[in-house]
Tab-separated table of C-alpha atoms in Angstrom:
chain	number	residue	atom	x	y	z
A	61	MET	CA	141.448	88.152	124.685
A	62	ASP	CA	140.612	90.179	127.174
A	63	VAL	CA	137.520	92.287	125.399
A	64	VAL	CA	135.979	95.653	127.673
A	65	ILE	CA	131.852	96.233	126.144
A	66	ALA	CA	130.959	99.362	126.084
A	67	GLY	CA	126.879	98.866	126.732
A	68	GLY	CA	127.797	95.840	128.131
A	69	HIS	CA	123.607	94.930	129.678
A	70	GLY	CA	122.727	95.204	126.441
A	71	LYS	CA	121.522	91.907	124.577
A	72	ILE	CA	123.490	91.644	121.748
A	73	ALA	CA	126.353	92.648	124.799
A	74	LEU	CA	125.163	89.849	127.211
A	75	ARG	CA	125.456	87.285	124.071
A	76	LEU	CA	128.986	88.599	122.931
A	77	GLU	CA	129.951	88.194	127.124
A	78	ARG	CA	128.193	84.477	126.882
A	79	LEU	CA	130.428	83.605	124.729
A	80	LEU	CA	134.010	84.718	125.513
A	81	THR	CA	133.579	83.038	128.721
A	82	ALA	CA	132.359	79.995	127.684
A	83	ARG	CA	135.778	79.731	125.133
A	84	GLY	CA	137.705	80.550	128.193
A	85	ASP	CA	137.861	84.571	127.546
A	86	SER	CA	137.693	87.515	130.067
A	87	ALA	CA	134.987	89.761	129.255
A	88	THR	CA	134.186	93.677	131.406
A	89	GLY	CA	131.154	94.615	130.746
A	90	LEU	CA	130.776	98.919	131.018
A	91	ILE	CA	127.436	99.577	132.378
A	92	ARG	CA	124.916	102.090	133.697
A	93	LYS	CA	123.048	100.331	136.833
A	94	ALA	CA	124.629	98.525	139.980
A	95	ALA	CA	121.698	95.743	139.537
A	96	GLN	CA	122.717	94.519	136.167
A	97	ALA	CA	126.029	93.618	137.671
A	98	ALA	CA	124.347	90.260	138.458
A	99	ASP	CA	123.195	89.236	135.034
A	100	LEU	CA	127.476	89.877	133.753
A	101	ALA	CA	128.300	87.091	137.223
A	102	ALA	CA	126.269	84.333	136.078
A	103	LEU	CA	127.327	85.293	132.764
A	104	GLY	CA	131.004	84.876	133.942
A	105	ALA	CA	131.220	88.372	132.933
A	106	ARG	CA	132.897	91.437	134.775
A	107	ALA	CA	130.756	94.702	135.339
A	108	VAL	CA	131.915	98.094	135.997
A	109	VAL	CA	129.638	100.375	136.418
A	110	CYS	CA	130.367	104.213	134.297
A	111	ASP	CA	128.385	106.078	132.747
A	112	LEU	CA	129.651	106.574	129.271
A	113	GLU	CA	128.012	110.156	129.331
A	114	SER	CA	129.554	111.421	132.481
A	115	ILE	CA	132.445	110.176	132.996
A	116	SER	CA	135.767	111.682	131.107
A	117	PRO	CA	138.405	109.857	128.762
A	118	ALA	CA	140.886	109.827	131.253
A	119	GLY	CA	138.495	107.904	134.092
A	120	LEU	CA	137.182	105.169	131.096
A	121	ALA	CA	140.272	104.470	129.751
A	122	GLU	CA	141.605	103.238	133.611
A	123	HIS	CA	138.926	100.947	132.899
A	124	LEU	CA	140.732	100.040	129.395
A	125	ARG	CA	144.322	99.091	130.391
A	126	GLY	CA	145.349	95.877	129.608
A	127	ALA	CA	142.153	95.112	127.451
A	128	ASP	CA	143.105	92.863	124.052
A	129	ALA	CA	139.925	95.296	122.241
A	130	VAL	CA	136.877	97.139	122.920
A	131	VAL	CA	133.484	97.131	121.934
A	132	PHE	CA	130.487	99.678	120.770
A	133	ALA	CA	127.519	98.111	121.710
A	134	ALA	CA	126.091	100.351	123.973
A	135	GLY	CA	122.955	102.500	122.740
A	136	ALA	CA	120.288	104.701	123.662
A	137	GLY	CA	117.780	103.016	122.797
A	138	PRO	CA	113.350	103.558	121.348
A	139	ALA	CA	112.414	106.448	123.028
A	140	SER	CA	114.957	107.907	124.335
A	141	GLY	CA	114.839	111.316	122.706
A	142	ILE	CA	117.058	113.025	119.556
A	143	GLY	CA	119.093	114.289	122.229
A	144	ARG	CA	120.058	111.245	123.782
A	145	LYS	CA	121.010	110.005	119.985
A	146	ASP	CA	123.877	111.862	120.019
A	147	THR	CA	125.043	111.602	123.548
A	148	VAL	CA	125.090	108.524	123.360
A	149	ASP	CA	125.206	106.875	119.906
A	150	ARG	CA	127.612	109.299	118.603
A	151	ALA	CA	129.711	111.337	121.620
A	152	ALA	CA	129.553	107.954	124.295
A	153	ALA	CA	130.784	105.776	120.600
A	154	ALA	CA	134.411	109.044	120.033
A	155	LEU	CA	134.885	109.394	123.967
A	156	LEU	CA	135.015	104.808	124.060
A	157	ALA	CA	137.960	105.649	121.427
A	158	ASP	CA	139.582	108.237	123.263
A	159	ALA	CA	140.157	106.295	126.198
A	160	ALA	CA	140.717	103.003	123.827
A	161	GLU	CA	143.579	105.676	121.884
A	162	LEU	CA	145.151	106.872	126.068
A	163	ALA	CA	145.000	103.034	127.199
A	164	GLY	CA	146.755	101.773	124.002
A	165	VAL	CA	144.021	99.089	123.096
A	166	ARG	CA	144.331	99.573	119.279
A	167	ARG	CA	141.443	96.366	118.339
A	168	TYR	CA	137.972	98.898	118.371
A	169	LEU	CA	134.430	97.083	117.288
A	170	MET	CA	131.686	99.454	116.437
A	171	ILE	CA	127.811	97.971	116.555
A	172	SER	CA	126.612	100.341	113.378
A	173	THR	CA	123.003	99.732	111.939
A	174	MET	CA	122.198	99.169	107.808
A	175	GLY	CA	121.039	102.460	106.068
A	176	LEU	CA	122.245	105.261	106.926
A	177	ASP	CA	121.396	107.020	104.118
A	178	SER	CA	117.710	106.681	104.907
A	179	ALA	CA	118.308	109.264	107.331
A	180	ASP	CA	116.628	111.817	105.263
A	181	ALA	CA	113.665	110.343	103.193
A	182	PRO	CA	110.797	111.573	103.199
A	183	GLY	CA	108.390	109.672	106.144
A	184	THR	CA	111.550	109.046	107.861
A	185	ASP	CA	110.743	109.338	112.016
A	186	PRO	CA	112.956	112.264	113.302
A	187	GLU	CA	113.985	110.792	115.965
A	188	PHE	CA	115.404	107.426	113.849
A	189	ALA	CA	116.715	109.934	111.550
A	190	SER	CA	118.656	111.354	114.220
A	191	TYR	CA	119.731	107.887	115.318
A	192	LEU	CA	121.212	107.738	111.905
A	193	ARG	CA	122.547	110.846	112.133
A	194	ALA	CA	124.175	109.971	115.085
A	195	LYS	CA	125.709	106.729	113.450
A	196	SER	CA	126.863	107.985	110.469
A	197	ALA	CA	129.203	110.673	112.629
A	198	ALA	CA	130.275	108.283	114.567
A	199	GLU	CA	131.536	105.665	111.912
A	200	ASP	CA	133.317	109.144	110.416
A	201	ASP	CA	134.716	110.114	114.056
A	202	LEU	CA	135.933	106.122	114.640
A	203	ARG	CA	137.862	105.702	110.479
A	204	ALA	CA	139.606	108.647	111.031
A	205	ARG	CA	141.208	107.514	113.608
A	206	ARG	CA	144.680	105.457	114.220
A	207	LEU	CA	143.176	102.427	115.477
A	208	ASP	CA	142.206	98.675	114.650
A	209	TRP	CA	139.041	99.546	113.606
A	210	THR	CA	136.095	97.509	112.656
A	211	VAL	CA	132.207	98.584	112.342
A	212	LEU	CA	129.257	95.720	111.906
A	213	ARG	CA	126.316	96.670	110.933
A	214	PRO	CA	123.107	94.580	110.895
A	215	GLY	CA	120.118	94.758	109.981
A	216	PRO	CA	117.070	95.009	111.401
A	217	LEU	CA	117.581	92.674	114.931
A	218	THR	CA	115.228	90.554	115.766
A	219	ASP	CA	115.263	87.516	118.827
A	220	ASP	CA	114.768	84.536	116.835
A	221	PRO	CA	117.008	82.031	117.529
A	222	GLY	CA	120.188	82.237	115.567
A	223	THR	CA	120.966	80.283	112.704
A	224	GLY	CA	124.522	80.469	112.077
A	225	LEU	CA	124.182	81.556	108.473
A	226	VAL	CA	124.759	84.621	107.298
A	227	ARG	CA	125.485	87.104	105.006
A	228	LEU	CA	128.778	88.947	105.484
A	229	ALA	CA	130.367	91.373	103.500
A	230	ALA	CA	130.963	95.155	102.193
A	231	PRO	CA	127.940	97.347	101.852
A	232	PRO	CA	125.915	97.836	99.191
A	233	LEU	CA	124.171	94.216	101.513
A	234	PRO	CA	119.779	94.150	100.468
A	235	LEU	CA	118.200	94.822	103.308
A	236	GLY	CA	117.413	92.078	105.906
A	237	SER	CA	116.956	91.712	109.203
A	238	VAL	CA	119.399	89.171	111.286
A	239	PRO	CA	118.883	87.170	114.902
A	240	ARG	CA	120.967	89.344	117.665
A	241	ASP	CA	122.683	85.476	118.366
A	242	ASP	CA	124.257	85.566	114.723
A	243	VAL	CA	125.154	89.484	115.329
A	244	ALA	CA	127.112	88.417	119.374
A	245	HIS	CA	128.720	85.682	116.920
A	246	ALA	CA	130.712	87.690	113.983
A	247	LEU	CA	131.380	90.449	116.723
A	248	LEU	CA	133.885	86.776	118.167
A	249	ALA	CA	134.705	85.914	114.961
A	250	LEU	CA	135.302	89.623	113.855
A	251	LEU	CA	138.306	89.750	117.357
A	252	ASP	CA	139.062	86.727	116.809
A	253	ALA	CA	140.596	88.805	112.548
A	254	PRO	CA	143.030	91.221	112.636
A	255	ALA	CA	142.348	91.283	108.969
A	256	ALA	CA	138.815	92.737	109.507
A	257	ALA	CA	140.971	95.978	110.914
A	258	GLY	CA	139.645	99.239	108.570
A	259	LEU	CA	136.683	97.299	107.351
A	260	THR	CA	133.246	98.213	107.387
A	261	LEU	CA	130.870	95.534	106.625
A	262	GLU	CA	127.443	94.243	106.564
A	263	LEU	CA	125.772	91.405	108.373
A	264	THR	CA	121.956	89.663	107.729
A	265	SER	CA	120.494	86.679	107.539
A	266	GLY	CA	121.985	84.201	105.402
A	267	PRO	CA	123.181	80.605	103.148
A	268	GLU	CA	127.471	80.827	104.453
A	269	PRO	CA	128.367	80.312	108.591
A	270	VAL	CA	129.769	82.614	109.609
A	271	ALA	CA	133.327	81.843	109.536
A	272	GLU	CA	132.856	80.769	106.119
A	273	ALA	CA	131.249	84.686	105.528
A	274	LEU	CA	133.822	86.919	107.286
A	275	LEU	CA	136.807	85.026	105.399
A	276	ALA	CA	134.804	85.669	101.741
A	277	ALA	CA	134.335	88.962	102.935
A	278	LEU	CA	138.471	89.070	104.062
A	279	ALA	CA	139.375	88.024	100.290
A	280	GLY	CA	137.258	90.440	98.862
A	281	ALA	CA	138.835	93.332	100.643
């Protein structure tokens, strides 16, 4: 499998690249800074310097040609400002979809987040609310496309070692945290599951191995 990951130097992306290359797949990470390339090379992944806030859909499509799937793992990050929540978390996700359509890459996995309906809750930090709205808009855009898309909504992320045990199901799940290790394993499983196309799934730590949780989610779809 040949997979291109937007936000290729992110914490989840690096974990996914390691998993892909370890089993003999090809992983390409789209990165913003050339200095990040060495970290991907150390994992056996290829790096492409590409600014998702300035490149055209046609330009990005050239980096996707021949891929079997794309993964949107990019994010503006904390304290990046309300404006970049829109240009990265929403617009870059749509840009990747535009480019995938141009390049003929049908499989598209998006990392979103749980709690999208809390953007207008009293006391929500304005910047975090803008992030939730951007993610919601990115999901809506993707669902309107003729791509084999899957949206994965993890709960709050941790850097704890993964356990391989999760809850994975259609929303709503009770809010719960999940290690980034386990998010990467769930993405890998979804890449191997064409039947997950068209599904929105939430993910937290839980009692089931990733593979079994995914089978149950697919059976209940």
